[in-house]
PDB file of C-alpha atoms in Angstrom:
ATOM      1  CA  MET A 132      99.775  83.811  93.251  1.00  0.00           C
ATOM      2  CA  THR A 133      99.199  87.445  92.354  1.00  0.00           C
ATOM      3  CA  GLU A 134      96.908  88.069  89.419  1.00  0.00           C
ATOM      4  CA  ASN A 135      97.725  91.059  87.227  1.00  0.00           C
ATOM      5  CA  THR A 136      94.387  92.311  85.970  1.00  0.00           C
ATOM      6  CA  THR A 137      95.912  95.131  83.931  1.00  0.00           C
ATOM      7  CA  THR A 138      97.407  92.729  81.386  1.00  0.00           C
ATOM      8  CA  THR A 139      94.767  91.408  79.027  1.00  0.00           C
ATOM      9  CA  PRO A 140      95.331  88.312  76.894  1.00  0.00           C
ATOM     10  CA  GLN A 141      95.223  90.541  73.808  1.00  0.00           C
ATOM     11  CA  ALA A 142      97.886  92.893  75.228  1.00  0.00           C
ATOM     12  CA  THR A 143     100.031  89.888  76.091  1.00  0.00           C
ATOM     13  CA  GLU A 144      99.762  88.499  72.562  1.00  0.00           C
ATOM     14  CA  GLU A 145     100.515  91.920  71.039  1.00  0.00           C
ATOM     15  CA  HIS A 146     103.592  92.351  73.234  1.00  0.00           C
ATOM     16  CA  ILE A 147     104.907  88.896  72.341  1.00  0.00           C
ATOM     17  CA  ALA A 148     104.272  89.517  68.619  1.00  0.00           C
ATOM     18  CA  HIS A 149     106.166  92.812  68.922  1.00  0.00           C
ATOM     19  CA  LEU A 150     109.136  91.073  70.576  1.00  0.00           C
ATOM     20  CA  VAL A 151     109.296  88.426  67.862  1.00  0.00           C
ATOM     21  CA  GLU A 152     109.596  91.190  65.248  1.00  0.00           C
ATOM     22  CA  THR A 153     112.275  93.272  67.026  1.00  0.00           C
ATOM     23  CA  LYS A 154     115.694  92.997  68.631  1.00  0.00           C
ATOM     24  CA  THR A 155     114.820  91.869  72.148  1.00  0.00           C
ATOM     25  CA  VAL A 156     116.737  92.255  75.406  1.00  0.00           C
ATOM     26  CA  VAL A 157     116.332  91.464  79.111  1.00  0.00           C
ATOM     27  CA  PRO A 158     116.723  94.888  80.774  1.00  0.00           C
ATOM     28  CA  TYR A 159     119.366  94.882  83.528  1.00  0.00           C
ATOM     29  CA  LEU A 160     119.472  91.096  83.879  1.00  0.00           C
ATOM     30  CA  TYR A 161     123.217  91.086  84.633  1.00  0.00           C
ATOM     31  CA  ALA A 162     123.246  94.289  86.693  1.00  0.00           C
ATOM     32  CA  GLY A 163     125.135  93.527  89.868  1.00  0.00           C
ATOM     33  CA  HIS A 164     127.438  91.186  87.990  1.00  0.00           C
ATOM     34  CA  VAL A 165     128.499  94.116  85.830  1.00  0.00           C
ATOM     35  CA  ASP A 166     127.971  97.864  86.313  1.00  0.00           C
ATOM     36  CA  HIS A 167     124.336  98.934  85.766  1.00  0.00           C
ATOM     37  CA  ASP A 168     125.411 101.322  83.010  1.00  0.00           C
ATOM     38  CA  ASP A 169     127.468  98.685  81.186  1.00  0.00           C
ATOM     39  CA  PRO A 170     125.663  97.526  78.020  1.00  0.00           C
ATOM     40  CA  ALA A 171     126.505  93.959  79.116  1.00  0.00           C
ATOM     41  CA  ALA A 172     124.026  94.394  81.993  1.00  0.00           C
ATOM     42  CA  THR A 173     121.223  94.124  79.428  1.00  0.00           C
ATOM     43  CA  PRO A 174     121.818  90.982  77.355  1.00  0.00           C
ATOM     44  CA  THR A 175     120.338  90.453  73.906  1.00  0.00           C
ATOM     45  CA  VAL A 176     117.972  87.582  73.258  1.00  0.00           C
ATOM     46  CA  GLU A 177     119.322  85.425  70.446  1.00  0.00           C
ATOM     47  CA  ARG A 178     116.357  83.049  70.222  1.00  0.00           C
ATOM     48  CA  MET A 179     112.801  82.950  71.541  1.00  0.00           C
ATOM     49  CA  ALA A 180     110.480  79.969  71.547  1.00  0.00           C
ATOM     50  CA  VAL A 181     106.898  81.043  71.485  1.00  0.00           C
ATOM     51  CA  SER A 182     104.354  78.281  71.116  1.00  0.00           C
ATOM     52  CA  GLY A 183     100.619  77.957  71.561  1.00  0.00           C
ATOM     53  CA  ARG A 184      98.965  78.884  74.850  1.00  0.00           C
ATOM     54  CA  SER A 185      98.735  75.261  75.924  1.00  0.00           C
ATOM     55  CA  HIS A 186     102.521  74.950  75.915  1.00  0.00           C
ATOM     56  CA  ARG A 187     103.251  78.043  78.013  1.00  0.00           C
ATOM     57  CA  HIS A 188     103.981  77.767  81.707  1.00  0.00           C
ATOM     58  CA  PRO A 189     103.078  80.641  84.018  1.00  0.00           C
ATOM     59  CA  TYR A 190     105.601  82.780  85.883  1.00  0.00           C
ATOM     60  CA  PRO A 191     105.525  81.344  89.421  1.00  0.00           C
ATOM     61  CA  PHE A 192     104.727  84.641  91.174  1.00  0.00           C
ATOM     62  CA  THR A 193     102.229  86.358  88.862  1.00  0.00           C
ATOM     63  CA  GLY A 194     100.916  83.684  86.526  1.00  0.00           C
ATOM     64  CA  LYS A 195     102.029  85.633  83.449  1.00  0.00           C
ATOM     65  CA  PRO A 196     103.037  83.552  80.407  1.00  0.00           C
ATOM     66  CA  LEU A 197     106.678  82.463  80.173  1.00  0.00           C
ATOM     67  CA  ILE A 198     108.743  82.507  77.001  1.00  0.00           C
ATOM     68  CA  ALA A 199     111.753  80.242  76.477  1.00  0.00           C
ATOM     69  CA  ILE A 200     114.770  82.348  75.502  1.00  0.00           C
ATOM     70  CA  GLN A 201     118.429  81.878  74.727  1.00  0.00           C
ATOM     71  CA  LEU A 202     120.741  84.829  75.239  1.00  0.00           C
ATOM     72  CA  GLU A 203     123.673  85.711  72.994  1.00  0.00           C
ATOM     73  CA  ASP A 204     126.838  83.915  74.119  1.00  0.00           C
ATOM     74  CA  ASP A 205     124.874  81.645  76.470  1.00  0.00           C
ATOM     75  CA  SER A 206     123.840  78.109  75.535  1.00  0.00           C
ATOM     76  CA  ARG A 207     121.281  77.761  78.343  1.00  0.00           C
ATOM     77  CA  VAL A 208     117.553  77.976  77.786  1.00  0.00           C
ATOM     78  CA  LEU A 209     115.938  80.336  80.292  1.00  0.00           C
ATOM     79  CA  LEU A 210     112.287  81.040  80.926  1.00  0.00           C
ATOM     80  CA  ALA A 211     111.222  84.675  81.248  1.00  0.00           C
ATOM     81  CA  ALA A 212     107.865  86.306  81.880  1.00  0.00           C
ATOM     82  CA  PHE A 213     106.829  87.985  78.644  1.00  0.00           C
ATOM     83  CA  ASP A 214     106.879  91.400  80.329  1.00  0.00           C
ATOM     84  CA  ARG A 215     110.465  90.907  81.537  1.00  0.00           C
ATOM     85  CA  LEU A 216     111.523  91.270  77.894  1.00  0.00           C
ATOM     86  CA  ALA A 217     111.650  94.480  75.869  1.00  0.00           C
ATOM     87  CA  CYS A 218     112.829  95.735  72.519  1.00  0.00           C
ATOM     88  CA  THR A 219     115.984  97.858  72.442  1.00  0.00           C
ATOM     89  CA  ASP A 220     114.011 101.063  71.779  1.00  0.00           C
ATOM     90  CA  THR A 221     113.498 102.528  75.262  1.00  0.00           C
ATOM     91  CA  THR A 222     110.902 104.963  73.863  1.00  0.00           C
ATOM     92  CA  CYS A 223     108.854 102.321  72.036  1.00  0.00           C
ATOM     93  CA  ALA A 224     105.149 102.625  72.900  1.00  0.00           C
ATOM     94  CA  THR A 225     104.979  98.876  73.562  1.00  0.00           C
ATOM     95  CA  CYS A 226     108.094  98.617  75.737  1.00  0.00           C
ATOM     96  CA  ASP A 227     108.615 102.049  77.315  1.00  0.00           C
ATOM     97  CA  SER A 228     106.755 101.129  80.513  1.00  0.00           C
ATOM     98  CA  ILE A 229     108.971  98.056  80.940  1.00  0.00           C
ATOM     99  CA  TRP A 230     112.102 100.164  80.513  1.00  0.00           C
ATOM    100  CA  GLU A 231     110.778 102.767  82.974  1.00  0.00           C
ATOM    101  CA  ASP A 232     109.890 100.070  85.506  1.00  0.00           C
ATOM    102  CA  TYR A 233     113.295  98.368  85.405  1.00  0.00           C
ATOM    103  CA  GLN A 234     115.171 101.679  85.294  1.00  0.00           C
ATOM    104  CA  SER A 235     113.345 102.654  88.480  1.00  0.00           C
ATOM    105  CA  GLU A 236     114.188  99.286  90.071  1.00  0.00           C
ATOM    106  CA  ILE A 237     117.863  99.442  89.151  1.00  0.00           C
ATOM    107  CA  ASN A 238     118.192 103.029  90.374  1.00  0.00           C
ATOM    108  CA  ALA A 239     116.924 101.909  93.792  1.00  0.00           C
ATOM    109  CA  VAL A 240     119.719  99.381  94.432  1.00  0.00           C
ATOM    110  CA  PRO A 241     123.478  99.745  95.002  1.00  0.00           C
ATOM    111  CA  GLU A 242     125.828  99.435  92.014  1.00  0.00           C
ATOM    112  CA  ASP A 243     126.873  95.889  92.900  1.00  0.00           C
ATOM    113  CA  ALA A 244     123.349  94.624  93.625  1.00  0.00           C
ATOM    114  CA  SER A 245     121.057  92.683  91.351  1.00  0.00           C
ATOM    115  CA  ILE A 246     117.331  92.939  90.730  1.00  0.00           C
ATOM    116  CA  SER A 247     117.070  89.545  89.004  1.00  0.00           C
ATOM    117  CA  GLY A 248     118.044  85.969  89.570  1.00  0.00           C
ATOM    118  CA  LEU A 249     117.392  82.456  88.344  1.00  0.00           C
ATOM    119  CA  MET A 250     115.123  79.966  90.068  1.00  0.00           C
ATOM    120  CA  GLU A 251     114.489  76.287  89.484  1.00  0.00           C
ATOM    121  CA  ALA A 252     110.715  75.973  89.409  1.00  0.00           C
ATOM    122  CA  GLY A 253     110.306  72.411  88.211  1.00  0.00           C
ATOM    123  CA  LEU A 254     109.788  73.526  84.622  1.00  0.00           C
ATOM    124  CA  GLY A 255     112.930  71.935  83.195  1.00  0.00           C
ATOM    125  CA  ASP A 256     114.735  75.239  82.633  1.00  0.00           C
ATOM    126  CA  PRO A 257     115.599  78.045  85.077  1.00  0.00           C
ATOM    127  CA  VAL A 258     113.131  80.915  85.395  1.00  0.00           C
ATOM    128  CA  ILE A 259     114.327  84.525  85.436  1.00  0.00           C
ATOM    129  CA  ILE A 260     112.786  86.061  88.528  1.00  0.00           C
ATOM    130  CA  ASP A 261     112.670  89.577  89.911  1.00  0.00           C
ATOM    131  CA  ALA A 262     113.825  90.059  93.498  1.00  0.00           C
ATOM    132  CA  ARG A 263     110.732  92.194  94.153  1.00  0.00           C
ATOM    133  CA  ASP A 264     108.540  89.138  93.520  1.00  0.00           C
ATOM    134  CA  LEU A 265     110.136  87.094  96.284  1.00  0.00           C
ATOM    135  CA  PRO A 266     108.409  86.865  99.659  1.00  0.00           C
ATOM    136  CA  PRO A 267     110.123  88.683 102.561  1.00  0.00           C
ATOM    137  CA  GLU A 268     111.283  85.397 104.089  1.00  0.00           C
ATOM    138  CA  ALA A 269     113.453  84.800 100.998  1.00  0.00           C
ATOM    139  CA  PHE A 270     115.682  87.587 102.282  1.00  0.00           C
ATOM    140  CA  ASP A 271     116.097  86.123 105.776  1.00  0.00           C
ATOM    141  CA  GLU A 272     119.849  85.802 106.208  1.00  0.00           C
ATOM    142  CA  SER A 273     119.578  83.780 109.433  1.00  0.00           C
ATOM    143  CA  ASP A 274     119.727  80.559 107.405  1.00  0.00           C
ATOM    144  CA  ASP A 275     122.796  81.684 105.437  1.00  0.00           C
ATOM    145  CA  SER A 276     124.988  78.612 104.889  1.00  0.00           C
ATOM    146  CA  THR A 277     128.113  80.783 104.844  1.00  0.00           C
ATOM    147  CA  SER A 278     127.593  81.705 108.462  1.00  0.00           C
ATOM    148  CA  ASP A 279     130.495  81.160 110.855  1.00  0.00           C
ATOM    149  CA  GLU A 280     128.181  79.761 113.549  1.00  0.00           C
ATOM    150  CA  GLY A 281     129.487  76.655 115.202  1.00  0.00           C
ATOM    151  CA  GLU A 282     133.113  77.379 114.344  1.00  0.00           C
ATOM    152  CA  GLN A 283     135.480  77.793 117.269  1.00  0.00           C
TER     153      GLN A 283
END
């Protein structure tokens, strides 16, 4: 598990407090399903459940705290790393680096490709993951179940 030493507990708490007080989105979560430039690519968070530290689970790849969210027009509860969420102000001092990071990611992939996905991690709800966090073997297409191997 990668440890991010640049994120202090205080910075984490400040970012989460900021999100609770603002309109929050998941930048480019649905990109690939819809055009990157479509506002629908960045869904709005309708509800967030932030509890005490003892109730937070870590993001499987970095150990960062997860927040339970519910998106507008979606009844599922999803878990997202706190720094996968941003306010709608792309120039906000708290969230601008998140917007820059995901803008850079989305610009590096084809229009119909995604930078995010959902993963079952044994936490009861799916976790929003970034493709860049997956190990290289996750992209091995040799085990693709849609392969035509064996068909005659």
